[in-house]
Each structure stands twice: as structure tokens, then as C-alpha cells.
Coordinates of C-alpha atoms in Angstrom, one line a residue:
M1 CA 23.1 -1.7 -47.4
S2 CA 20.5 -2.8 -49.9
L3 CA 16.8 -2.0 -49.6
T4 CA 16.0 -5.7 -49.0
Q5 CA 18.6 -5.9 -46.2
A6 CA 17.3 -2.7 -44.7
N7 CA 13.8 -4.1 -44.6
T8 CA 15.0 -7.3 -43.0
T9 CA 16.9 -5.4 -40.4
L10 CA 13.8 -3.2 -39.7
K11 CA 11.6 -6.3 -39.4
N12 CA 14.0 -7.9 -37.0
R13 CA 14.1 -4.8 -34.8
L14 CA 10.4 -4.5 -34.8
F15 CA 10.1 -8.2 -33.9
I16 CA 12.4 -7.8 -30.9
L17 CA 10.6 -4.6 -29.8
G18 CA 7.2 -6.3 -30.1
L19 CA 8.5 -9.3 -28.2
I20 CA 9.8 -7.0 -25.4
I21 CA 6.4 -5.1 -25.1
L22 CA 4.4 -8.4 -25.0
F23 CA 7.0 -9.9 -22.6
C24 CA 6.6 -7.0 -20.2
L25 CA 2.8 -7.1 -20.3
V26 CA 2.7 -10.8 -19.4
Y27 CA 5.3 -10.8 -16.7
F28 CA 5.3 -7.3 -15.2
K29 CA 3.6 -8.5 -12.0
L30 CA 6.7 -10.5 -11.0
I31 CA 8.3 -7.2 -10.0
Y32 CA 6.0 -7.2 -7.0
A33 CA 6.8 -10.8 -6.0
D34 CA 8.7 -11.7 -2.9
F35 CA 11.3 -14.5 -2.2
I36 CA 9.9 -18.0 -1.7
S37 CA 10.7 -19.9 1.5
W38 CA 11.8 -23.0 -0.6
D39 CA 15.6 -22.7 -1.3
D40 CA 15.7 -18.9 -1.7
P41 CA 16.8 -18.4 2.0
E42 CA 19.5 -21.1 1.7
Y43 CA 20.8 -19.8 -1.6
I44 CA 20.6 -16.1 -0.8
L45 CA 18.9 -14.6 2.2
E46 CA 20.7 -16.7 4.8
N47 CA 23.9 -17.7 2.9
K48 CA 26.9 -16.1 4.6
D49 CA 29.2 -17.1 1.7
V50 CA 27.0 -15.1 -0.7
H51 CA 26.9 -12.2 1.7
S52 CA 30.6 -12.1 2.3
N53 CA 31.4 -12.8 -1.4
N54 CA 33.5 -15.8 -0.3
L55 CA 34.7 -16.9 -3.7
K56 CA 36.6 -20.0 -2.4
A57 CA 33.5 -21.4 -0.7
L58 CA 31.2 -20.5 -3.6
A59 CA 33.5 -22.3 -6.0
T60 CA 34.0 -25.4 -3.9
K61 CA 31.0 -26.1 -1.7
F62 CA 27.7 -27.9 -2.3
Y63 CA 24.5 -25.9 -1.7
I64 CA 21.2 -27.7 -1.2
G65 CA 22.6 -30.9 -2.8
N66 CA 24.0 -29.1 -5.8
Y67 CA 27.3 -28.0 -7.2
H68 CA 26.8 -24.8 -9.3
P69 CA 29.6 -22.3 -8.5
L70 CA 28.8 -19.9 -11.4
T71 CA 25.2 -19.6 -10.1
M72 CA 26.4 -19.0 -6.6
I73 CA 28.8 -16.3 -7.7
N74 CA 26.0 -14.7 -9.7
Y75 CA 23.9 -14.6 -6.4
A76 CA 26.9 -13.0 -4.6
I77 CA 27.0 -10.3 -7.3
D78 CA 23.3 -9.8 -6.9
W79 CA 23.6 -9.5 -3.2
K80 CA 26.1 -6.7 -3.6
L81 CA 23.6 -5.0 -6.0
F82 CA 20.2 -5.7 -4.5
G83 CA 20.8 -7.0 -0.9
G84 CA 17.6 -8.6 0.3
N85 CA 15.3 -6.8 -2.1
A86 CA 13.5 -9.4 -4.3
L87 CA 12.8 -6.9 -7.0
G88 CA 16.3 -6.9 -8.5
Y89 CA 16.5 -10.7 -8.5
H90 CA 13.1 -11.0 -10.3
I91 CA 14.1 -8.4 -12.9
E92 CA 17.3 -10.2 -13.6
N93 CA 15.5 -13.6 -13.9
L94 CA 13.2 -11.9 -16.5
I95 CA 16.2 -10.6 -18.4
W96 CA 17.8 -14.0 -18.6
H97 CA 14.6 -15.6 -19.8
F98 CA 14.2 -12.9 -22.5
V99 CA 17.8 -13.4 -23.6
N100 CA 17.2 -17.1 -23.8
S101 CA 14.1 -16.6 -25.9
I102 CA 16.1 -14.6 -28.4
L103 CA 18.8 -17.3 -28.5
V104 CA 16.2 -20.0 -29.0
F105 CA 15.0 -18.0 -32.1
Y106 CA 18.5 -17.8 -33.6
V107 CA 19.3 -21.5 -32.8
I108 CA 16.1 -22.7 -34.4
S109 CA 16.5 -20.4 -37.4
K110 CA 20.0 -21.8 -38.1
L111 CA 18.8 -25.4 -37.7
V112 CA 15.8 -25.2 -40.1
K113 CA 16.3 -22.0 -42.1
D114 CA 12.6 -21.3 -41.5
K115 CA 12.0 -18.1 -39.4
G116 CA 8.3 -18.7 -39.3
L117 CA 8.8 -22.1 -37.6
A118 CA 11.5 -20.5 -35.4
L119 CA 9.0 -17.8 -34.4
L120 CA 6.4 -20.3 -33.4
I121 CA 8.8 -22.3 -31.2
T122 CA 10.2 -19.1 -29.7
I123 CA 6.7 -17.9 -28.7
V124 CA 5.9 -21.2 -27.0
F125 CA 9.3 -21.1 -25.2
T126 CA 8.8 -17.5 -24.2
F127 CA 5.1 -17.5 -23.1
H128 CA 4.2 -21.0 -22.1
P129 CA 2.9 -21.0 -18.5
I130 CA 5.0 -24.1 -17.7
Q131 CA 8.0 -21.8 -17.8
I132 CA 6.7 -19.6 -14.9
E133 CA 8.3 -21.9 -12.3
T134 CA 11.8 -21.3 -13.7
I135 CA 11.2 -17.6 -14.3
A136 CA 9.4 -16.7 -11.0
W137 CA 11.5 -18.8 -8.6
I138 CA 14.7 -16.9 -7.8
A139 CA 16.3 -20.2 -6.7
E140 CA 15.9 -21.4 -10.3
R141 CA 18.4 -18.8 -11.6
K142 CA 20.6 -21.9 -12.1
N143 CA 18.2 -23.2 -14.8
L144 CA 18.2 -19.9 -16.6
L145 CA 22.0 -19.6 -16.6
A146 CA 22.6 -23.2 -17.6
T147 CA 20.2 -22.8 -20.5
F148 CA 21.9 -19.5 -21.6
F149 CA 25.3 -21.2 -21.8
I150 CA 24.0 -24.3 -23.5
L151 CA 22.2 -22.2 -26.2
I152 CA 25.5 -20.3 -26.8
S153 CA 27.1 -23.8 -27.1
F154 CA 24.5 -24.7 -29.7
L155 CA 25.2 -21.6 -31.8
I156 CA 29.0 -22.1 -31.7
Y157 CA 28.6 -25.8 -32.5
L158 CA 26.5 -25.0 -35.5
K159 CA 29.2 -22.6 -36.6
H160 CA 31.7 -25.5 -36.3
T161 CA 29.5 -27.7 -38.5
Q162 CA 29.7 -25.1 -41.2
N163 CA 33.5 -24.5 -41.3
K164 CA 34.9 -27.6 -39.4
R165 CA 37.3 -25.4 -37.4
T166 CA 38.5 -27.1 -34.2
F167 CA 38.6 -23.7 -32.5
Y168 CA 34.7 -23.6 -32.5
L169 CA 34.5 -27.1 -31.1
V170 CA 36.8 -26.1 -28.2
I171 CA 34.7 -23.0 -27.5
T172 CA 31.6 -25.2 -27.6
L173 CA 33.2 -27.4 -24.9
V174 CA 34.0 -24.3 -22.8
F175 CA 30.5 -23.0 -22.8
F176 CA 29.2 -26.5 -22.1
C177 CA 31.4 -26.6 -19.0
C178 CA 30.0 -23.2 -18.0
S179 CA 26.5 -24.5 -18.3
L180 CA 27.3 -27.5 -16.1
L181 CA 28.9 -25.1 -13.6
C182 CA 25.5 -23.3 -13.4
K183 CA 23.4 -26.5 -13.1
P184 CA 24.3 -30.0 -14.2
S185 CA 21.0 -30.5 -16.1
F186 CA 22.7 -30.8 -19.5
I187 CA 24.9 -33.7 -18.7
L188 CA 23.5 -35.5 -21.8
F189 CA 24.5 -32.7 -24.1
P190 CA 26.9 -34.9 -26.0
F191 CA 23.9 -37.0 -27.2
I192 CA 22.1 -33.8 -28.3
L193 CA 25.2 -32.8 -30.3
L194 CA 25.1 -36.3 -32.0
L195 CA 21.4 -35.7 -32.6
I196 CA 22.2 -32.4 -34.3
D197 CA 24.8 -34.2 -36.4
W198 CA 22.2 -36.7 -37.5
H199 CA 19.7 -33.9 -38.2
L200 CA 22.1 -32.0 -40.4
N201 CA 23.5 -35.0 -42.3
Q202 CA 21.1 -37.9 -41.7
T203 CA 24.1 -39.9 -40.5
I204 CA 26.6 -40.0 -37.7
S205 CA 30.3 -40.7 -38.7
K206 CA 32.9 -42.2 -36.4
Q207 CA 34.7 -38.9 -36.5
K208 CA 31.7 -37.1 -35.1
I209 CA 31.5 -39.7 -32.3
F210 CA 35.2 -39.3 -31.6
Q211 CA 34.7 -35.5 -31.3
K212 CA 32.2 -36.0 -28.5
I213 CA 34.6 -37.9 -26.2
P214 CA 35.8 -34.8 -24.4
F215 CA 32.2 -33.8 -23.8
A216 CA 31.4 -37.3 -22.5
I217 CA 34.3 -37.2 -20.1
I218 CA 33.1 -33.8 -18.7
S219 CA 29.6 -35.2 -18.4
I220 CA 30.8 -38.3 -16.5
L221 CA 32.8 -36.0 -14.2
F222 CA 29.9 -33.8 -13.4
S223 CA 27.6 -36.8 -13.0
I224 CA 29.9 -38.1 -10.2
I225 CA 30.0 -34.6 -8.6
T226 CA 26.2 -34.3 -8.8
L227 CA 25.6 -37.7 -7.2
K228 CA 28.1 -36.8 -4.4
A229 CA 26.4 -33.5 -3.9
Q230 CA 23.0 -35.1 -3.7
Q231 CA 24.2 -37.7 -1.3
T232 CA 26.0 -35.2 0.9
G233 CA 23.0 -33.0 1.1
G234 CA 20.7 -36.0 1.9
F235 CA 18.6 -35.4 -1.3
I236 CA 18.7 -39.0 -2.5
N237 CA 15.3 -40.2 -1.4
E238 CA 15.4 -43.7 -0.2
N239 CA 11.7 -43.7 0.4
H240 CA 11.3 -43.7 -3.4
S241 CA 13.9 -46.5 -4.1
F242 CA 11.6 -48.7 -6.2
Q243 CA 12.3 -51.9 -8.1
I244 CA 13.5 -51.3 -11.7
H245 CA 10.2 -52.3 -13.3
E246 CA 8.5 -49.7 -11.0
K247 CA 11.0 -47.0 -11.9
I248 CA 10.3 -47.6 -15.6
G249 CA 6.6 -47.4 -15.0
Y250 CA 6.9 -44.2 -13.0
A251 CA 9.2 -42.7 -15.6
G252 CA 6.5 -43.3 -18.2
Y253 CA 3.9 -41.8 -16.0
A254 CA 6.2 -38.7 -15.6
I255 CA 6.6 -38.4 -19.3
G256 CA 2.8 -38.5 -19.6
Q257 CA 2.6 -35.7 -17.1
Y258 CA 5.0 -33.5 -19.0
I259 CA 3.3 -34.1 -22.3
Y260 CA -0.2 -33.5 -20.7
H261 CA 0.8 -30.2 -19.1
F262 CA 2.5 -29.0 -22.3
F263 CA -0.8 -29.4 -24.1
N264 CA -3.1 -28.5 -21.2
P265 CA -1.4 -25.9 -19.0
I266 CA -4.5 -25.1 -17.0
N267 CA -3.9 -26.8 -13.6
L268 CA -0.2 -26.4 -13.2
S269 CA 1.4 -27.0 -9.8
V270 CA 4.8 -26.9 -8.1
I271 CA 4.2 -30.4 -6.9
Y272 CA 3.1 -33.4 -9.0
P273 CA 3.2 -36.4 -6.6
Y274 CA 3.6 -40.1 -7.4
P275 CA 0.2 -41.6 -8.3
Q276 CA -1.8 -42.7 -5.2
N277 CA -3.0 -45.8 -7.0
K278 CA 0.3 -47.5 -7.7
P279 CA -0.8 -50.4 -10.0
F280 CA -2.9 -48.0 -12.1
G281 CA -0.1 -45.5 -12.3
L282 CA 2.4 -48.2 -13.4
I283 CA 0.0 -49.5 -16.1
I284 CA -0.5 -45.9 -17.4
G285 CA 3.3 -45.4 -17.3
Y286 CA 4.0 -48.5 -19.4
A287 CA 1.3 -47.6 -21.8
I288 CA 2.8 -44.2 -22.3
I289 CA 6.3 -45.6 -22.8
V290 CA 5.0 -48.0 -25.4
S291 CA 3.1 -45.2 -27.2
V292 CA 6.1 -42.9 -27.2
I293 CA 8.5 -45.6 -28.5
F294 CA 6.0 -46.6 -31.2
T295 CA 5.6 -43.0 -32.2
I296 CA 9.3 -42.4 -32.5
Y297 CA 9.8 -45.6 -34.4
K298 CA 6.9 -44.8 -36.8
A299 CA 8.3 -41.3 -37.4
Y300 CA 11.7 -42.8 -38.2
R301 CA 10.3 -45.5 -40.5
S302 CA 8.0 -43.0 -42.2
N303 CA 10.9 -40.7 -42.9
K304 CA 9.4 -38.0 -40.7
T305 CA 12.8 -37.0 -39.6
E306 CA 11.8 -33.7 -38.0
V307 CA 9.2 -35.3 -35.8
F308 CA 11.7 -38.0 -34.9
F309 CA 14.3 -35.3 -34.1
G310 CA 12.0 -33.3 -31.9
L311 CA 10.7 -36.2 -29.9
L312 CA 14.3 -37.5 -29.2
F313 CA 15.3 -34.0 -28.3
F314 CA 12.5 -33.8 -25.7
L315 CA 13.2 -37.2 -24.2
I316 CA 17.0 -36.7 -23.9
N317 CA 16.4 -33.5 -22.1
I318 CA 14.0 -35.0 -19.5
L319 CA 15.7 -38.4 -19.1
L320 CA 17.8 -37.4 -16.1
V321 CA 14.8 -36.1 -14.1
L322 CA 12.6 -39.2 -14.6
Q323 CA 13.5 -40.4 -11.0
F324 CA 15.6 -43.4 -12.0
V325 CA 17.9 -41.9 -9.3
P326 CA 15.2 -40.8 -6.8
F327 CA 15.7 -37.2 -5.4
G328 CA 13.2 -35.0 -3.7
E329 CA 9.6 -35.8 -3.0
V330 CA 7.9 -35.3 -6.4
L331 CA 7.7 -37.3 -9.6
S332 CA 7.9 -34.4 -12.0
A333 CA 8.2 -30.6 -12.0
D334 CA 7.5 -27.8 -14.5
R335 CA 11.1 -26.4 -14.3
Y336 CA 12.4 -29.6 -15.9
M337 CA 10.5 -28.7 -19.1
Y338 CA 12.1 -25.3 -19.5
F339 CA 14.4 -26.4 -22.3
A340 CA 12.8 -29.7 -23.2
L341 CA 9.6 -28.2 -24.4
I342 CA 11.5 -27.0 -27.5
G343 CA 11.5 -30.6 -28.7
L344 CA 7.8 -31.1 -28.3
S345 CA 7.1 -27.7 -30.0
W346 CA 9.5 -28.7 -32.8
S347 CA 7.6 -32.0 -33.4
I348 CA 4.1 -30.4 -33.3
F349 CA 4.9 -27.6 -35.7
H350 CA 6.5 -30.1 -38.2
I351 CA 3.4 -32.3 -38.1
I352 CA 1.2 -29.3 -38.7
K353 CA 2.1 -27.8 -42.1
L354 CA 1.4 -24.1 -42.0
S355 CA 1.5 -21.3 -44.6
K356 CA 3.0 -17.9 -43.9
K357 CA -0.5 -16.5 -43.3
Q358 CA -1.4 -19.3 -40.9
I359 CA 1.9 -18.9 -39.0
T360 CA 1.0 -15.2 -38.4
R361 CA -2.5 -16.2 -37.2
I362 CA -1.2 -19.1 -35.0
S363 CA 1.5 -16.8 -33.6
I364 CA -1.1 -14.2 -32.5
L365 CA -3.3 -16.9 -31.1
L366 CA -0.5 -18.5 -29.1
I367 CA 0.6 -15.2 -27.6
I368 CA -3.0 -14.4 -26.5
V369 CA -3.7 -17.9 -25.0
L370 CA -0.3 -18.7 -23.6
G371 CA 0.4 -15.1 -22.5
S372 CA -3.0 -14.9 -20.7
L373 CA -2.4 -18.2 -18.9
S374 CA 1.1 -17.1 -17.9
F375 CA -0.2 -13.7 -16.7
L376 CA -2.6 -15.6 -14.4
R377 CA 0.0 -18.1 -13.3
V378 CA 2.3 -15.3 -12.1
N379 CA -0.2 -14.4 -9.4
V380 CA 0.5 -17.8 -7.7
W381 CA 4.2 -16.8 -7.3
Q382 CA 3.7 -13.5 -5.5
N383 CA 4.7 -15.0 -2.1
S384 CA 5.1 -18.3 -0.3
I385 CA 1.6 -18.6 1.1
S386 CA -0.1 -17.9 -2.3
L387 CA 2.2 -20.6 -3.8
Y388 CA 1.5 -23.2 -1.1
K389 CA -2.3 -22.5 -1.2
D390 CA -2.3 -23.1 -4.9
I391 CA -0.6 -26.4 -4.4
L392 CA -3.2 -27.4 -1.9
V393 CA -6.0 -26.5 -4.3
K394 CA -4.6 -28.9 -6.9
N395 CA -3.3 -31.4 -4.4
P396 CA -5.0 -31.1 -0.9
H397 CA -3.1 -34.1 0.4
S398 CA 0.3 -32.6 -0.2
Y399 CA 2.1 -33.0 3.2
I400 CA 5.0 -31.0 1.8
A401 CA 2.8 -28.0 1.1
L402 CA 0.9 -28.4 4.4
N403 CA 4.2 -28.4 6.3
S404 CA 5.5 -25.4 4.3
I405 CA 2.4 -23.3 4.8
G406 CA 2.5 -24.1 8.5
A407 CA 6.0 -22.7 8.6
E408 CA 4.8 -19.5 6.9
Y409 CA 2.1 -19.0 9.5
M410 CA 4.5 -19.7 12.3
K411 CA 6.7 -16.8 10.9
K412 CA 3.6 -14.6 11.0
K413 CA 3.0 -15.7 14.7
E414 CA -0.3 -17.2 13.8
F415 CA 0.4 -20.2 15.9
K416 CA -3.0 -21.9 16.0
L417 CA -3.2 -21.8 12.2
S418 CA 0.4 -23.0 12.0
E419 CA -0.3 -26.0 14.4
K420 CA -3.4 -26.9 12.3
Y421 CA -1.3 -27.2 9.1
Y422 CA 1.5 -29.2 10.8
N423 CA -1.1 -31.6 12.3
Q424 CA -2.6 -32.1 8.8
S425 CA 0.8 -32.7 7.3
I426 CA 1.6 -35.3 9.9
N427 CA -1.8 -37.0 9.4
E428 CA -1.0 -37.2 5.6
N429 CA 2.4 -38.7 6.2
T430 CA 3.4 -39.9 9.6
Q431 CA 6.9 -40.6 8.4
F432 CA 7.7 -37.0 7.3
Y433 CA 10.3 -35.9 9.9
K434 CA 10.3 -32.2 8.9
S435 CA 6.7 -31.8 10.0
Y436 CA 7.6 -33.1 13.5
Y437 CA 10.7 -30.9 13.6
N438 CA 8.7 -27.8 12.6
R439 CA 5.9 -28.5 15.0
A440 CA 8.6 -28.9 17.7
L441 CA 9.9 -25.4 16.8
L442 CA 6.4 -24.1 17.2
Y443 CA 6.0 -25.7 20.6
S444 CA 9.3 -24.3 21.6
I445 CA 8.1 -20.8 20.8
T446 CA 4.8 -21.3 22.7
N447 CA 6.7 -22.8 25.7
E448 CA 5.1 -26.2 25.4
T449 CA 8.3 -27.9 26.4
K450 CA 7.2 -31.5 26.7
K451 CA 5.5 -31.5 23.3
A452 CA 8.6 -29.9 21.8
I453 CA 10.9 -32.6 23.2
D454 CA 8.5 -35.3 22.0
D455 CA 8.4 -34.0 18.4
Y456 CA 12.2 -33.4 18.3
T457 CA 12.6 -37.0 19.4
K458 CA 10.2 -38.3 16.8
S459 CA 12.1 -36.3 14.1
I460 CA 15.4 -37.9 15.3
E461 CA 13.9 -41.4 15.3
L462 CA 12.7 -41.0 11.7
A463 CA 15.7 -39.4 10.1
N464 CA 18.5 -38.8 12.7
Y465 CA 17.9 -35.2 11.8
Y466 CA 20.8 -33.1 13.2
K467 CA 18.7 -29.9 13.4
A468 CA 16.3 -31.8 15.7
Y469 CA 19.2 -32.6 18.0
I470 CA 20.1 -28.9 18.2
G471 CA 16.5 -28.0 18.8
R472 CA 16.2 -30.5 21.6
A473 CA 19.5 -29.5 23.0
N474 CA 18.3 -25.9 23.2
I475 CA 15.2 -27.0 25.1
Y476 CA 17.3 -29.0 27.6
Y477 CA 19.5 -26.0 28.0
L478 CA 16.6 -23.7 28.8
I479 CA 15.3 -26.1 31.5
K480 CA 18.9 -26.4 32.8
D481 CA 19.4 -30.1 32.0
F482 CA 23.0 -29.4 30.9
P483 CA 24.1 -33.1 30.4
K484 CA 21.3 -33.8 28.0
A485 CA 21.8 -30.5 26.2
M486 CA 25.5 -31.1 25.8
S487 CA 25.0 -34.6 24.6
D488 CA 22.5 -33.6 21.9
A489 CA 24.7 -30.7 20.8
E490 CA 27.8 -33.0 20.5
I491 CA 25.8 -35.5 18.4
A492 CA 24.7 -32.7 16.1
L493 CA 28.3 -31.7 15.7
D494 CA 29.3 -35.3 14.9
I495 CA 26.7 -35.2 12.1
N496 CA 27.5 -31.6 10.9
D497 CA 30.6 -30.3 12.6
N498 CA 30.4 -26.7 11.3
N499 CA 27.0 -25.9 12.8
P500 CA 27.0 -22.6 14.7
K501 CA 23.8 -23.4 16.7
A502 CA 25.2 -26.6 18.2
N503 CA 28.4 -24.8 19.2
F504 CA 26.3 -22.0 20.7
V505 CA 24.3 -24.4 22.9
L506 CA 27.5 -26.1 24.0
A507 CA 29.1 -22.7 24.7
N508 CA 26.0 -21.6 26.8
C509 CA 26.1 -24.7 28.8
Y510 CA 29.9 -24.4 29.6
D511 CA 29.3 -20.7 30.3
D512 CA 26.5 -21.4 32.8
L513 CA 28.7 -24.2 34.4
N514 CA 31.5 -21.5 34.7
Q515 CA 33.9 -23.5 32.5
L516 CA 34.8 -20.3 30.7
E517 CA 37.7 -21.4 28.5
K518 CA 35.6 -24.2 27.0
A519 CA 32.7 -21.8 26.6
L520 CA 35.0 -19.3 24.8
Y521 CA 36.2 -22.1 22.4
H522 CA 32.7 -22.9 21.3
Y523 CA 31.6 -19.2 21.1
N524 CA 34.6 -18.7 18.8
K525 CA 33.6 -21.6 16.6
A526 CA 30.0 -20.5 16.5
I527 CA 31.0 -17.0 15.3
A528 CA 33.5 -18.4 12.8
Y529 CA 30.6 -20.2 11.1
N530 CA 28.1 -17.4 11.5
T531 CA 29.4 -13.8 11.6
E532 CA 25.9 -12.2 11.4
D533 CA 24.2 -13.4 14.6
A534 CA 24.1 -10.6 17.1
S535 CA 23.4 -12.9 20.0
L536 CA 26.6 -14.8 19.5
Y537 CA 28.7 -11.6 20.0
L538 CA 26.5 -10.7 23.0
R539 CA 27.2 -13.9 24.8
R540 CA 30.9 -13.9 24.0
G541 CA 31.1 -10.3 25.0
V542 CA 29.5 -11.0 28.4
L543 CA 31.9 -13.9 28.8
Y544 CA 34.9 -11.6 28.2
G545 CA 33.4 -9.4 30.9
K546 CA 33.5 -12.3 33.3
Q547 CA 37.1 -12.7 32.5
Q548 CA 37.7 -9.0 33.2
Q549 CA 38.7 -8.4 29.5
F550 CA 36.5 -5.4 29.1
D551 CA 38.0 -4.0 25.9
A552 CA 37.3 -7.3 24.1
C553 CA 33.9 -7.3 25.8
L554 CA 33.0 -3.8 24.5
R555 CA 34.2 -4.7 21.0
D556 CA 31.9 -7.7 20.8
L557 CA 29.0 -5.7 22.2
E558 CA 29.6 -3.0 19.6
I559 CA 29.4 -5.6 16.8
S560 CA 26.2 -7.0 18.4
T561 CA 24.4 -3.6 18.3
T562 CA 25.7 -2.9 14.8
L563 CA 24.1 -6.2 13.6
N564 CA 20.9 -5.5 15.6
S565 CA 20.3 -1.8 16.4
N566 CA 17.3 -2.7 18.6
Y567 CA 19.1 -5.3 20.8
A568 CA 18.2 -3.9 24.2
E569 CA 20.2 -6.4 26.3
A570 CA 23.4 -5.7 24.3
Y571 CA 23.1 -1.9 25.0
Y572 CA 22.7 -2.8 28.7
W573 CA 25.9 -4.8 28.8
K574 CA 27.7 -2.2 26.8
G575 CA 26.8 0.2 29.6
V576 CA 28.2 -2.3 32.1
A577 CA 31.4 -2.7 30.1
K578 CA 31.8 1.1 30.0
V579 CA 31.4 1.4 33.7
N580 CA 34.3 -1.0 34.2
L581 CA 36.4 0.9 31.6
K582 CA 35.6 4.2 33.4
Q583 CA 33.7 5.5 30.4
N584 CA 30.4 7.3 30.2
P585 CA 27.6 4.5 30.2
C586 CA 24.6 6.8 30.2
S587 CA 23.6 6.6 26.5
E588 CA 23.8 2.8 26.6
F589 CA 21.7 2.4 29.7
K590 CA 19.2 4.9 28.4
K591 CA 18.9 3.2 25.0
A592 CA 18.4 -0.2 26.7
L593 CA 15.6 1.2 28.8
E594 CA 14.0 2.8 25.8
L595 CA 14.0 -0.6 24.1
G596 CA 12.2 -2.2 27.1
F597 CA 15.1 -3.6 29.1
N598 CA 14.0 -2.6 32.6
E599 CA 17.1 -3.9 34.3
A600 CA 18.8 -0.8 32.9
Q601 CA 16.8 1.5 35.2
K602 CA 18.9 1.0 38.3
P603 CA 22.3 1.5 36.8
L604 CA 20.9 4.5 34.8
T605 CA 19.8 6.0 38.1
N606 CA 23.1 5.2 39.9
Y607 CA 25.5 6.4 37.2
C608 CA 23.6 9.0 35.3
R609 CA 22.1 11.5 37.7

């Protein structure tokens, strides 16, 4: 190795070491962060497929309106490693982001042969506070993984452009598929490849277009799957089904939001709603679209090809999230800029011509400014309440955040505060069915039966929400109105036939009506769909006892106390089962009494003198 090569290697190693140290300083507080109640429970904490490592389900099912089997398998591996400890997940997110940052540096270096420019873009990608949403949100692992695979695809495709070997094109396609199996955010990747072809040669041949046909076919396939997943999960928001001229205006408004927050990342939020003043918002949106189109045209005509390339790169990567197909409740989101901001950075640093000395100074300045803002932004993501409070500071009328913070206080048993936020959410949007459903849950906990039934009914009227049917069915069961309870549970099963809670309500009704075979059928179905609920095994165990099947009864009760070691009632019934099996029940009755189940006192006295 020559002295020059040795110096280059040393510089590269020092660069990576410095980046690691700065990275840790900016993001270290994420190791103290918790899970967030948006999506994290559904993806990980409450996902039985992840817990049981059910590869078939993980590879075939939709989760929260998405099809991303590689991400789900990654979560299953994490569950084996970390369980419900958020620390491991956050560290892994940070590792993926760091790896992506290194890959960005190498991709840009190969595209422009200018490591100074690559360094600047990498710093922005690594430390810009708009990236925090993707890094800090465990549920956005899919974004990190998809970006990792697409960056690998970039590198391999650039290798293909150098030696023209078909092998590298095939491998590019393979990693492109892997990216889509993590998150379908890069469906327009074939257009990015054509843009790269143009950037390298200032032209696009018919052969290059023909090469992209397999990529286009894969993109179309995943587009269909994604639409199906969104529809199945109910994430296509019909409330935001605007006329085409309105969609275009709002798309422009969203583009303006993305550009604004890129340059001014001070008041970032998880929620950026549609503009309250619709005509004004549409005018602004059209003005932004005209400005962007004019800028791109001017860059092309002025032969500012690098600016043209960067702007198109940015637009192609956000095009799918401009709400032409309405999903969710917000107009734009920081996480959609995770990869796209490379394009804006590219354009800016090509407009500003910098010397090597200036690059060094700007790099230091960017790290200080962006790193400080990201360091502060991490505080917001420490837990759900801090996140939702931050949203309400920026957008006090956000009915979504009001509803969510109400749910958090309900978990903490601060019921008055919880009801206050639910009421505010409903006042902000009287058509938001989830606020009625959550307030009904609150009223169920506080034994305000009539209020709970009224809110469940309102949620059903607004959205035919199957969970509201289950909630109302449970209320009817508790007040012994079995016909209504069974009717609601059956409707819920018609909407979602694999729901354990609806089966559980039906089973309880049949059990109380002494129709034991029907009850057993629905207990079995409930347990088949949820193997981790101790109460399901308790009720089925007691039913086996009624049928004089005490061995089966004791087995279910053993599972129940294994799942919940403080389940007093389960210990009591284990004692009863052991009495019938002529076994010693004393330890079970004693444990039940210690846990506060006073009914255990009499049998403890009778059998354990």
C-alpha cells in the first residue's frame, strides 16, 4: 500500500469514527425512550404472530394496512432478542440509520466523484431533525429497512452502469424487491433508475427503458398489493376524497410543507393537518406547484443539470405520499422525507459552489445546528404523552392527538383527565368515531353503563366499527342482556371473523345460558386467535369443570396462572379442580387468598386444617 493510499484509508477511518462519536452524542437519549402507543403495540407488543414467530402469517398477512413481511420477520427476531424492552429496538433503529448514512455517502460519492459534496449531503441525511420521526419511532423500522435495501440497489446499479453486466442488473432487482417487502415506499424506483441513467449520460436510450420493464412490473404488483392492504385495513380515508383540482392543490401545499420544514426544522410535528382555510390552502398549493415546475424547467433550460436532477429526485420520492390516494388523517409527515431530502440537499449544494475550506466550515456548522435541533427533538419521543403534548403545542386543535393523549391517561387510571381530552377531541371533530369508542371504554371502566352504550352506538353509527360492537356486546353481557350481547358479537364476527374478543363474549353468554357445547366452541375459537390471554383459559377451564372433565380443567388453569402469576381467581379454581381430582388443593387456595380472592377462605378452612 502506498503512502497516499494509507493516508486515504486513515482519513476514511477517522471520518467514520468521528461520525460515530457525533452520532452517539446527538441520539444517545433515545436509549431511554419507550414504545409509542401508535402502531408499536399492533406491530410488536400485542402481535401474537411476532411473539410466536409465525413465519407463514408474517409472510402473508397485512398489518395496519401494510404488506411488509421482511419488516415483520425483523420484529419477530427482535422479540426473541429483546422481548418487550424498548431499549433493544431503539438501538437497532439507530444502527440501521447509521448504516444508511454510510451508504448515502458511498452512493453520492460514486454519483458525483466529489467526497466534499457527499459529506455535506450525508451530514444533512444523518443529523437533520426531520429524520427523528423515522429513527425514534420503532414502528418506522420499515422505513429504515426499505431505505437500506434501496441504497444497496443504487450501489449495485451503479456497478452495472460501469461494466454493463446483466448479473448486476438482476441483483439490483432482487434488492429492489427486498426494499418493497420492507415497505412499498420505493414503487417509483424505476423512474429513479432512469433519472440516474440521464444523470450519467444526459440521455435515456430505448435499451435503458427496456431494462426497467421488470422493475416496472414489480412496482405495479406491489402497488396493487398496497392498495388492497390499505383498503382491507380501512386506511383509505373517504373523508379526504376531494375533487381532482383540490387534490392537486393540496399536493402543492404538502410539497410546500416538506420544503419549508427542510429549511426551517424548528416547529416539527408528527401531525401536519390539511389547511383549515381551504381556499387559501389551495391557492398556496397551486402557487407552489407553478413555482416548482418553473424552477425545474429553468434549471433544465439553463443547463443546471445537477439542480434539475436533485429536484426531480426529491419530487419522485414524495409523489406517492401527496394524498392523491387519501390515507390516514394528515396531509404530510416527516418520515416521508427520510430519503427524499437527499434530492433537496443535492440541489442546494450544487447551487452553492463551495471551496474545500468552505465545505469544512459548512460541515461543522451543519453538524452543530442540525445536531443540536435533533438532540432537542429526541426529547419529544421519550414516551407517548410527551409526543402527543408536543403535537398539541403545535396544533392545539388536533383531535387525533387529543384522543390519543386521552387514551394514555386512561391507561394511567387518571379518568377525569382522560375524559377531558376525549371530550375535547369530540368537540374538535364530532365525526371521529374512535373518540366515541375510547370514551365508551372509559365509561365501561368507570361503570357508567348508559354513557358507554351511547358512545359505542355513536361509534357504530359513524363507522360501523367492529370493536364498538364488541364493546357494546360486553356491556350487554355484564348487565345480562344476552340476546343483545350475542347479536352484537355475531355482527362483529361478520365484520372480522377471527376476533377473539367477540368469540369470548359469545362463549360467556352461552356458558351462562348453560349451552356448554356452544360455549366450548367459541372459547376454543377465542383461544385459537389469542393464546396469551389468561382469562380465556380460566373460563374454558371452569367450563371443563362443569362438564366433569377435571384433567382438562386443571390443564387450562395451569396455563392461566403461567400467563398471569397473580391471577387470584385462577388459583381458586385450580384448588377446586384438585379437590375433585383428589389432589392437595391447599397451596392453590392459600395463594388465591393471599392475592385477595376472599372466596378461597372457606375451602381453605375446610380442606387444609
